Short mmCIF file of C-alpha atoms in Angstrom, two decimals:
data_model
loop_
_atom_site.label_atom_id
_atom_site.label_comp_id
_atom_site.label_asym_id
_atom_site.label_seq_id
_atom_site.Cartn_x
_atom_site.Cartn_y
_atom_site.Cartn_z
CA MET D 1 -11.23 13.70 -46.62
CA ALA D 2 -7.83 13.92 -44.93
CA LYS D 3 -5.57 10.89 -44.89
CA LEU D 4 -4.76 9.54 -41.42
CA ASN D 5 -1.22 8.29 -41.04
CA TRP D 6 -1.40 5.97 -38.07
CA ASN D 7 1.64 4.14 -36.78
CA PRO D 8 1.25 1.52 -34.03
CA TRP D 9 4.63 2.56 -32.57
CA MET D 10 3.68 6.24 -32.07
CA GLY D 11 2.67 5.83 -28.43
CA LEU D 12 5.82 3.99 -27.30
CA ALA D 13 7.84 7.15 -26.70
CA ASP D 14 5.05 8.60 -24.57
CA MET D 15 4.72 5.35 -22.61
CA LYS D 16 8.49 5.25 -22.00
CA ALA D 17 8.49 8.86 -20.78
CA GLU D 18 5.57 8.11 -18.42
CA LEU D 19 7.28 4.99 -17.06
CA ASP D 20 10.55 6.88 -16.51
CA HIS D 21 8.62 9.60 -14.65
CA ILE D 22 6.90 7.03 -12.40
CA LEU D 23 10.17 5.24 -11.61
CA ASN D 24 12.00 8.49 -10.87
CA GLU D 25 9.15 9.70 -8.66
CA SER D 26 9.06 6.48 -6.64
CA ALA D 27 12.86 6.49 -6.24
CA ARG D 28 12.77 10.10 -5.03
CA LYS D 29 10.09 9.45 -2.39
CA GLY D 30 12.17 7.01 -0.40
CA ARG D 31 13.47 3.49 -0.33
CA ALA D 32 11.53 0.42 0.62
CA PRO D 33 12.60 -1.83 3.49
CA LYS D 34 15.04 -4.53 2.38
CA SER D 35 12.41 -7.27 2.45
CA VAL D 36 10.19 -5.13 0.20
CA ALA D 37 12.97 -4.06 -2.15
CA ASP D 38 13.97 -7.67 -2.89
CA LYS D 39 10.71 -8.36 -4.77
CA ALA D 40 8.92 -6.81 -7.70
CA TYR D 41 5.38 -5.81 -6.79
CA PHE D 42 2.57 -6.20 -9.26
CA TRP D 43 -0.40 -4.61 -7.55
CA ALA D 44 -1.41 -2.31 -4.71
CA PRO D 45 -4.49 -3.06 -2.58
CA SER D 46 -7.16 -0.42 -1.97
CA ALA D 47 -7.04 1.40 1.35
CA ASP D 48 -9.01 3.93 3.40
CA VAL D 49 -7.31 6.35 5.81
CA LEU D 50 -9.38 7.78 8.67
CA GLU D 51 -8.20 10.38 11.19
CA THR D 52 -9.84 10.55 14.60
CA PRO D 53 -8.83 12.78 17.52
CA GLN D 54 -6.93 9.83 19.04
CA ALA D 55 -5.42 8.01 16.04
CA PHE D 56 -5.08 7.42 12.32
CA VAL D 57 -6.80 4.23 11.15
CA ILE D 58 -5.80 2.62 7.85
CA THR D 59 -8.03 -0.13 6.47
CA VAL D 60 -6.54 -2.19 3.63
CA GLU D 61 -8.67 -4.54 1.50
CA LEU D 62 -6.99 -7.95 1.20
CA PRO D 63 -9.67 -10.53 0.31
CA GLY D 64 -8.27 -13.96 -0.38
CA VAL D 65 -4.99 -13.22 1.40
CA GLU D 66 -3.94 -15.29 4.41
CA ARG D 67 -2.76 -13.55 7.59
CA GLU D 68 0.62 -15.33 7.29
CA ASP D 69 1.14 -13.78 3.83
CA VAL D 70 0.92 -10.16 5.04
CA ALA D 71 3.57 -8.03 6.77
CA VAL D 72 3.32 -4.55 8.29
CA GLU D 73 6.50 -2.56 9.02
CA VAL D 74 7.24 0.93 10.29
CA LYS D 75 10.51 2.27 8.89
CA THR D 76 11.50 5.80 9.91
CA ARG D 77 8.45 7.91 8.86
CA THR D 78 6.92 5.30 6.53
CA LEU D 79 4.40 2.49 7.05
CA TRP D 80 4.75 -0.47 4.67
CA VAL D 81 2.10 -3.13 4.05
CA TYR D 82 3.24 -5.91 1.77
CA GLY D 83 2.71 -9.58 1.03
CA GLU D 84 1.33 -11.92 -1.58
CA ARG D 85 -2.04 -13.21 -2.77
CA ARG D 86 -1.47 -16.71 -4.09
CA PHE D 87 -3.23 -17.91 -7.21
CA GLU D 88 -5.20 -21.09 -6.61
CA LYS D 89 -6.56 -22.72 -9.73
CA ILE D 90 -10.15 -23.72 -8.99
CA CYS D 91 -10.67 -25.91 -12.03
CA GLU D 92 -8.81 -29.22 -12.01
CA GLY D 93 -7.96 -30.82 -15.32
CA GLU D 94 -8.45 -29.21 -18.71
CA GLY D 95 -10.32 -26.03 -17.71
CA VAL D 96 -9.30 -22.70 -19.23
CA TYR D 97 -9.83 -19.29 -17.64
CA HIS D 98 -11.39 -16.79 -20.04
CA SER D 99 -10.97 -13.86 -17.68
CA LEU D 100 -8.83 -13.14 -14.60
CA GLU D 101 -9.76 -9.74 -13.19
CA ARG D 102 -8.53 -10.14 -9.63
CA SER D 103 -4.89 -9.34 -8.91
CA TYR D 104 -2.55 -12.10 -7.78
CA GLY D 105 1.08 -12.21 -6.76
CA PRO D 106 3.12 -9.83 -4.63
CA PHE D 107 1.64 -6.52 -3.47
CA ALA D 108 2.80 -3.48 -1.51
CA ARG D 109 1.46 -0.19 -0.19
CA ARG D 110 3.43 2.64 1.37
CA PHE D 111 1.98 5.33 3.64
CA ALA D 112 3.92 8.39 4.79
CA LEU D 113 3.43 8.84 8.53
CA PRO D 114 2.43 12.33 9.64
CA LYS D 115 4.13 14.05 12.55
CA GLY D 116 2.79 13.17 15.97
CA VAL D 117 2.26 9.42 15.43
CA ASP D 118 3.24 7.16 18.35
CA ARG D 119 5.21 4.57 16.35
CA ALA D 120 5.62 2.31 19.38
CA GLY D 121 1.84 1.99 19.74
CA VAL D 122 1.02 0.87 16.19
CA ALA D 123 -1.33 -2.12 16.15
CA ALA D 124 -2.80 -4.24 13.34
CA VAL D 125 -5.81 -6.55 13.18
CA PHE D 126 -6.61 -8.82 10.22
CA ARG D 127 -10.23 -9.98 10.01
CA ASN D 128 -12.54 -10.99 7.14
CA GLY D 129 -10.12 -9.87 4.42
CA LEU D 130 -9.59 -6.41 5.96
CA LEU D 131 -6.34 -5.33 7.57
CA GLU D 132 -6.96 -2.51 10.05
CA ILE D 133 -3.87 -0.64 11.23
CA THR D 134 -4.22 1.82 14.12
CA LEU D 135 -1.58 4.53 14.46
CA PRO D 136 -2.19 6.31 17.78
CA LYS D 137 -1.34 9.98 18.07
CA GLU D 138 1.19 11.13 20.64
CA ARG D 139 -0.42 12.88 23.55
CA GLN D 140 0.57 16.49 23.82
CA GLU D 141 0.36 18.28 27.09
CA ALA D 142 -1.84 21.32 27.13
CA ARG D 143 0.07 24.50 26.41
CA CYS D 144 -1.46 26.22 29.38
CA ARG D 145 -2.21 24.53 32.66
CA ARG D 146 -2.76 25.80 36.15
CA ILE D 147 -0.12 24.79 38.68
CA HIS D 148 -1.29 23.99 42.19
CA ILE D 149 0.62 25.98 44.85
CA ALA D 150 1.22 24.03 48.04
#
């Protein structure tokens, strides 16, 4: 039987390389708005992106987050959703949590805006823990149209 030489520190170099890659990639993709860049973000909420003929619709899951704790910003060709889910201890007194699986603290999501989005018409609605952001498409005139001769 072969002897296995296991060292608990073996994976640290790989983890450091992966972290450096992630940080370099995020720095290359663009800078966050100043209000976003001032904080460290711990989690990113789940989101769905739907394209219709009239608009792009982004739905972000934010259960347990208050409307006042969420911000939506359009910066150049980027849409930022950020805020904070506050931790509220349910048990008063000497209770101890054995498991905390939900994410708490600051969060952020960044979406690159495709060409043809009417940035002035962006609208957001927050209802039942879902943030729905509508990004209407710019109307393009038909390439060919018949001109009436008077």
